[in-house]
mmCIF file of C-alpha atoms in Angstrom:
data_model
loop_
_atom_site.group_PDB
_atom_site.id
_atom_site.type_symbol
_atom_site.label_atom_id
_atom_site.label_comp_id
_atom_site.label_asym_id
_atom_site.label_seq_id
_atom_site.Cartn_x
_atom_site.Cartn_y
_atom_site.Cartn_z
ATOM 1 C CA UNK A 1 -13.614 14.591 -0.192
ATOM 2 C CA UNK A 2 -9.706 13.706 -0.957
ATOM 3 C CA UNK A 3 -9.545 10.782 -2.841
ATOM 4 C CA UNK A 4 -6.004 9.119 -2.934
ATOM 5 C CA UNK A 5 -5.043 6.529 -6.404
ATOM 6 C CA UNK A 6 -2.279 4.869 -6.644
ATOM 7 C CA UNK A 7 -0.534 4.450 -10.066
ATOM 8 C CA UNK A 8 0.520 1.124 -12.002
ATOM 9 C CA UNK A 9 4.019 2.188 -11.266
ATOM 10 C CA UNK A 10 3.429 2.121 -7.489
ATOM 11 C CA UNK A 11 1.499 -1.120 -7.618
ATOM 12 C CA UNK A 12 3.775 -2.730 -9.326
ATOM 13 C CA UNK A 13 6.646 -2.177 -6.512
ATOM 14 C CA UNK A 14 4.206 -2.619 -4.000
ATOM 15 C CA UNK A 15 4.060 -6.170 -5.036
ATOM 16 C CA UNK A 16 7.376 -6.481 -4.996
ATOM 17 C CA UNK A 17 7.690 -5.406 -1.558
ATOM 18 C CA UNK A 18 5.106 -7.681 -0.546
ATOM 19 C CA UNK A 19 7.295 -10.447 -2.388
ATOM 20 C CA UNK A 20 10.817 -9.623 -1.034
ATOM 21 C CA UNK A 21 9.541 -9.221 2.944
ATOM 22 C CA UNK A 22 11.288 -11.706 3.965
ATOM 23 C CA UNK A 23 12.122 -13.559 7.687
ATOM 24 C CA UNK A 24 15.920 -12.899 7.969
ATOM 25 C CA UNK A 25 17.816 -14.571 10.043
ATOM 26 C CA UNK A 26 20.888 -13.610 8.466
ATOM 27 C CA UNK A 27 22.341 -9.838 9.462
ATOM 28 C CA UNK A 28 25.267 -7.628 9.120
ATOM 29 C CA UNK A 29 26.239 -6.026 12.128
ATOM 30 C CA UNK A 30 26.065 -2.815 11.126
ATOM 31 C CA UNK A 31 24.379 -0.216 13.368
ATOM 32 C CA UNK A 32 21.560 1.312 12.148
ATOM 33 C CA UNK A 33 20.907 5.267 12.181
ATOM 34 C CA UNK A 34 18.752 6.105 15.411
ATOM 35 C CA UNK A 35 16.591 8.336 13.347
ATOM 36 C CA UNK A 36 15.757 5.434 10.694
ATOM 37 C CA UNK A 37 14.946 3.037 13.865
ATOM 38 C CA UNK A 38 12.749 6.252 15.141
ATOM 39 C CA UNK A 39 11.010 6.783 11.718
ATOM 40 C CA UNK A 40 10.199 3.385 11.363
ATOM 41 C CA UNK A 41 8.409 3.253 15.082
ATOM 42 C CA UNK A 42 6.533 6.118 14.017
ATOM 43 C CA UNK A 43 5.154 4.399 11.274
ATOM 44 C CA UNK A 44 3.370 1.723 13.017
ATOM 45 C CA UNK A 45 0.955 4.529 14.304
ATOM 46 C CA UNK A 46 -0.340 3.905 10.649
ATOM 47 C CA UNK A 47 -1.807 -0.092 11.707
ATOM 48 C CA UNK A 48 -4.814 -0.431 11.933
ATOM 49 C CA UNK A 49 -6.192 -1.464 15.285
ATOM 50 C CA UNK A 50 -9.715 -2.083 16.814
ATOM 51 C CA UNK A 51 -11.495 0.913 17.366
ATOM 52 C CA UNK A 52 -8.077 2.788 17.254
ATOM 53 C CA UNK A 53 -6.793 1.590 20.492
ATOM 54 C CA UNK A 54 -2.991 0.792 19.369
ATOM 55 C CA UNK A 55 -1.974 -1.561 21.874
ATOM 56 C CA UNK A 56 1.519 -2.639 20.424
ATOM 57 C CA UNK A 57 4.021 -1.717 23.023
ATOM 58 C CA UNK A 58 7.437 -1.987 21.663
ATOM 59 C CA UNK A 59 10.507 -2.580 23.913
ATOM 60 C CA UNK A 60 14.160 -2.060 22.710
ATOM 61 C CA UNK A 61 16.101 -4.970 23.880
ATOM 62 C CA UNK A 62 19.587 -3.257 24.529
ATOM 63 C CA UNK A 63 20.581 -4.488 28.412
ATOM 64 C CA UNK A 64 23.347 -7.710 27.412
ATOM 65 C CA UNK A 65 22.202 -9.163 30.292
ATOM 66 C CA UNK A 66 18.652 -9.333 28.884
ATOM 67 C CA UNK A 67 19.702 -10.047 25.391
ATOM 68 C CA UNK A 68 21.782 -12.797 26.800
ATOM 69 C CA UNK A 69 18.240 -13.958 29.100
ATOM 70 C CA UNK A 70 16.776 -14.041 26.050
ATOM 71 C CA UNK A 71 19.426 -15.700 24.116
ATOM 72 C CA UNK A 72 18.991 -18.422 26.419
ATOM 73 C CA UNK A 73 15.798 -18.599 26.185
ATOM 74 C CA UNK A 74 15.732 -19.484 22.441
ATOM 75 C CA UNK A 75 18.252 -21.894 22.687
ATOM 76 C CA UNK A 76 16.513 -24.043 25.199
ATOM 77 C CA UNK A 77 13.173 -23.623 23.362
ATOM 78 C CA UNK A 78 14.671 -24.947 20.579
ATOM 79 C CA UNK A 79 16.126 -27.528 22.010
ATOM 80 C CA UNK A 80 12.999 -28.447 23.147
ATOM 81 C CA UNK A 81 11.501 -27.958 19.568
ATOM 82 C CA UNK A 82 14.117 -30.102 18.210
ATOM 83 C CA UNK A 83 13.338 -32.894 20.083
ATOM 84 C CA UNK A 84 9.429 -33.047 18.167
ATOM 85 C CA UNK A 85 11.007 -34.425 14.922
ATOM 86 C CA UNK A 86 12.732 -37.423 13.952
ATOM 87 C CA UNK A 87 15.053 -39.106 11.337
ATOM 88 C CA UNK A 88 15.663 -36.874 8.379
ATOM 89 C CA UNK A 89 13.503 -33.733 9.628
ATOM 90 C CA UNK A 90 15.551 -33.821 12.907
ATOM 91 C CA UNK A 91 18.741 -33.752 10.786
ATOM 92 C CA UNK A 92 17.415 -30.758 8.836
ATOM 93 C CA UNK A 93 15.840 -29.030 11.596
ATOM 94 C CA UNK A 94 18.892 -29.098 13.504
ATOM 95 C CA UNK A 95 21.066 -27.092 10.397
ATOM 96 C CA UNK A 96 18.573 -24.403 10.004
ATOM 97 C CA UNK A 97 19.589 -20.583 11.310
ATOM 98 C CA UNK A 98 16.101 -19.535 13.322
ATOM 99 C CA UNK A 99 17.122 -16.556 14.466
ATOM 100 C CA UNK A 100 19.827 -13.676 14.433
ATOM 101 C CA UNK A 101 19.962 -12.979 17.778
ATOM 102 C CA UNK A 102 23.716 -12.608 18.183
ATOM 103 C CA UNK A 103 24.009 -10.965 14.750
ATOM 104 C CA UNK A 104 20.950 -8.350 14.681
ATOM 105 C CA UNK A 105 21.731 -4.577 15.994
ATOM 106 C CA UNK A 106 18.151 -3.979 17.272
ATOM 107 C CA UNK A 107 16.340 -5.992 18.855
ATOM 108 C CA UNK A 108 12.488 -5.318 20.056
ATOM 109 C CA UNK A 109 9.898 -7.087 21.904
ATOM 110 C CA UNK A 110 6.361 -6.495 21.125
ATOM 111 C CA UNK A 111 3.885 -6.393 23.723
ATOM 112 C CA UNK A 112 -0.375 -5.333 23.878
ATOM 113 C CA UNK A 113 -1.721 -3.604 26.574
ATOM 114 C CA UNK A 114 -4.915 -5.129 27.442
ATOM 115 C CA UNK A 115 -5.923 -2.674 29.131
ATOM 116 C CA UNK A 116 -4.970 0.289 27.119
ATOM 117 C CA UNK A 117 -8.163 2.765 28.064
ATOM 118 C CA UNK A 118 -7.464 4.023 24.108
ATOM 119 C CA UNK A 119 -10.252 3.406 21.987
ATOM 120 C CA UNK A 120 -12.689 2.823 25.528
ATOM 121 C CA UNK A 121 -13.165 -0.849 24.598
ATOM 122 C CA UNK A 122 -14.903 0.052 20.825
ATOM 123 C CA UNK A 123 -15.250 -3.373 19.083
ATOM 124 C CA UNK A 124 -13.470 -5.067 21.386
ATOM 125 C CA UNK A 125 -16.043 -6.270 23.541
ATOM 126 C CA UNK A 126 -17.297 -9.768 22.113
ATOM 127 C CA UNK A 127 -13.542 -10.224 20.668
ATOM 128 C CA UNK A 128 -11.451 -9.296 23.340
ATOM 129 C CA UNK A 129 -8.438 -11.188 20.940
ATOM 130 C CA UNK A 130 -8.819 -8.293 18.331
ATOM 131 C CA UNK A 131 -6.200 -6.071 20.546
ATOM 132 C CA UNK A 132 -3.730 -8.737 19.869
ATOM 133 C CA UNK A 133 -4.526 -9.266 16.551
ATOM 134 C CA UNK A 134 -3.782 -5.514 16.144
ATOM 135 C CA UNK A 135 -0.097 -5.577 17.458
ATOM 136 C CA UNK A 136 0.482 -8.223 14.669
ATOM 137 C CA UNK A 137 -0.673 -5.780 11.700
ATOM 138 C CA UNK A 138 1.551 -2.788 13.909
ATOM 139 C CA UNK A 139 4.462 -6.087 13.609
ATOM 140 C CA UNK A 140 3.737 -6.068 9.425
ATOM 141 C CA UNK A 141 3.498 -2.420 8.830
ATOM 142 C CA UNK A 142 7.219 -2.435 10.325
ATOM 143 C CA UNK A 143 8.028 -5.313 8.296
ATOM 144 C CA UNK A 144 7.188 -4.167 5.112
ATOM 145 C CA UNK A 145 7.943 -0.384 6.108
ATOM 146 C CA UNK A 146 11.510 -1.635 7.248
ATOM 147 C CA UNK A 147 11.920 -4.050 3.817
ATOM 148 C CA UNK A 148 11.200 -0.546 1.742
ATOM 149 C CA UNK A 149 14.457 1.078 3.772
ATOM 150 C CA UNK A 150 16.732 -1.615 2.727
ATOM 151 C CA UNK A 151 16.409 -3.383 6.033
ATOM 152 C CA UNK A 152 15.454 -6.920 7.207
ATOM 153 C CA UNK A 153 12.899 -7.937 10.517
ATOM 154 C CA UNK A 154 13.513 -11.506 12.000
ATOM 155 C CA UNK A 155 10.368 -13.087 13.759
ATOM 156 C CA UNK A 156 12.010 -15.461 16.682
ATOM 157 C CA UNK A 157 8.660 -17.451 17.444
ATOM 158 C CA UNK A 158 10.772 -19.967 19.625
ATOM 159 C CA UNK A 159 10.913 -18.877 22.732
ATOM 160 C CA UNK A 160 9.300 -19.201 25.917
ATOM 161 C CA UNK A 161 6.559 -16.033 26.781
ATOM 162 C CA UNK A 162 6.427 -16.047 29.496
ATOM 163 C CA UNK A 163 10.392 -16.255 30.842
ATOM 164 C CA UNK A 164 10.552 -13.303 28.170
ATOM 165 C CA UNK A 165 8.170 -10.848 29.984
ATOM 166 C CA UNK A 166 9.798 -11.849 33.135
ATOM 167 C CA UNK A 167 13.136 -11.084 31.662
ATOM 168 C CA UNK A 168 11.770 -8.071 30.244
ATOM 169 C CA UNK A 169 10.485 -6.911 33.415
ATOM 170 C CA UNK A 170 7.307 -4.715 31.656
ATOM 171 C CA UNK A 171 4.120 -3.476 33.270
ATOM 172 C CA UNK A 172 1.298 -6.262 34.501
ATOM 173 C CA UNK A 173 -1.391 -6.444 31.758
ATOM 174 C CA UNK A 174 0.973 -6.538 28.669
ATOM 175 C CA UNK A 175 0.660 -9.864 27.335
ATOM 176 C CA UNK A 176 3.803 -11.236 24.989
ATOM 177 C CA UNK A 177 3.309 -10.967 21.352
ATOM 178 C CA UNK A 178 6.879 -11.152 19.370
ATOM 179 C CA UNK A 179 10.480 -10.795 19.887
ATOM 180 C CA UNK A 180 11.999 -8.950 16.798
ATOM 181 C CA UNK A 181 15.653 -8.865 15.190
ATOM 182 C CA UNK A 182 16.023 -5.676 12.813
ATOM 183 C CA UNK A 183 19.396 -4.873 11.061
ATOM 184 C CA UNK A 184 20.548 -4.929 7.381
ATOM 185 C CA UNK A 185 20.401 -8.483 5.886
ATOM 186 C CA UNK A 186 23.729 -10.401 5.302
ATOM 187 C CA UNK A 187 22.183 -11.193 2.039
ATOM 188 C CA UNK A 188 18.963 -10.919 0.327
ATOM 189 C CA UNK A 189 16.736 -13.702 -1.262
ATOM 190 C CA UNK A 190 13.313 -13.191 -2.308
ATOM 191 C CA UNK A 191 12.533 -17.123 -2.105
ATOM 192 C CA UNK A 192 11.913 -18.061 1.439
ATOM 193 C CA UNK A 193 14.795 -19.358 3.103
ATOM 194 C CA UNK A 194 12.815 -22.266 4.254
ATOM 195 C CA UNK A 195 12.042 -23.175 0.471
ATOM 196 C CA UNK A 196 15.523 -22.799 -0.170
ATOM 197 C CA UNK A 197 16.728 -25.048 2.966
ATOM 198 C CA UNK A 198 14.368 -27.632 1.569
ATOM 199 C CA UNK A 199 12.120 -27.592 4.433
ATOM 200 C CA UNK A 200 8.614 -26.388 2.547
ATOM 201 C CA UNK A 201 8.150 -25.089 -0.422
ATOM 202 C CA UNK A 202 5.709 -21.643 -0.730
ATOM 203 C CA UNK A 203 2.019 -22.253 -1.933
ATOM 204 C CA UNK A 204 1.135 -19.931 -4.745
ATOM 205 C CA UNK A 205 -2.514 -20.528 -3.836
ATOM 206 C CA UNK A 206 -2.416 -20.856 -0.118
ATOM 207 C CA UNK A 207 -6.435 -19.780 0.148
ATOM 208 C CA UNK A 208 -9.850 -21.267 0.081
ATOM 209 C CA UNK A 209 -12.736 -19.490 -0.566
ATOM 210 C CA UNK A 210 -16.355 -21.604 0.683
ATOM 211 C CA UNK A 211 -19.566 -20.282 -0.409
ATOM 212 C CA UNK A 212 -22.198 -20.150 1.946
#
């Protein structure tokens, strides 16, 4: 049996990649090498997923006229988002960058298959939700794989779903999971731009733990 150990040298960066994956909204507009965008794909084949079905479907976003639907999309949403705070929130809400849509080179939507026949339904069956869950950890390992090459992901959470799969135009059954921004940060922080905005500050301790 090969058993692979990981040194205190290793560890110790590996932390520090955990601590500088950031959410940028911030990018150059650089291009980035096809073959780094290609490597990094091929590294979400590493998630884990229930019973191996790897349901993340990711779509490049390279049509204008769907970057622009999408565009739109975002700005009404949050337009709509602004709307849920008042007084000094609003006023802060309303200077924060959410997303680099205009700025980012790449930009990806992440769908699951539901209905992927991979795996043939192996502990999926009382938690249907697990498929989903398993495009999210395919959505880190590019996150932190992405950090490690120098590069930055942007999560855009506001926006509408479902005008973005009809935008998107993908097969019935995927089900919306992210919309993505990768390209080379503008400038690199490794306190969360939130904290530094003055909207929340980080929890060291963000965890219970209830015995039972």
């Amino acid at each position: 049996m090969t058993q692979r150990n990981f040194g205190p040298d290793f560890c110790q960066e590996f932390e520090e990649l955990l601590a500088w994956r950031r959410d940028v909204r911030h990018f150059r507009t650089d291009p980035i090498p096809i073959e780094i965008v290609e490597h990094l794909l091929d590294l979400t084949s590493l998630a884990p997923s229930v019973g191996n079905a790897q349901p993340w479907r990711f779509v490049s976003v390279d049509d204008p006229a769907r970057r622009a639907a999408i565009i739109a999309n975002f700005q009404q949403a949050n337009e709509a988002a602004l709307s849920c705070y008042e007084g000094e929130k609003a006023e802060l809400y309303a200077k924060l960058k959410l997303a680099g849509l205009k700025e980012a080179p790449r930009h990806f939507a992440v769908f699951c298959d539901e209905a992927t026949p991979q795996g043939a339904g192996l502990g999926r069956q009382t938690m249907p939700e697990t498929l989903r869950y398993s495009s999210v950890l395919a959505i880190h390992t590019l996150w932190l794989a992405a950090r490690a090459k120098g590069l930055g992901l942007g999560w855009v959470s506001i926006i509408d779903p479902d005008a973005a799969t009809a935008a998107l135009d993908v097969p019935q059954g995927w089900r919306f999971v992210a919309y993505l921004c990768l390209g080379y940060p503008a400038e690199d922080h490794v306190e969360p731009e939130l904290q530094r905005k003055g909207w929340q500050a980080r929890e060291k301790a963000c965890r219970q733990v209830l015995p039972r």
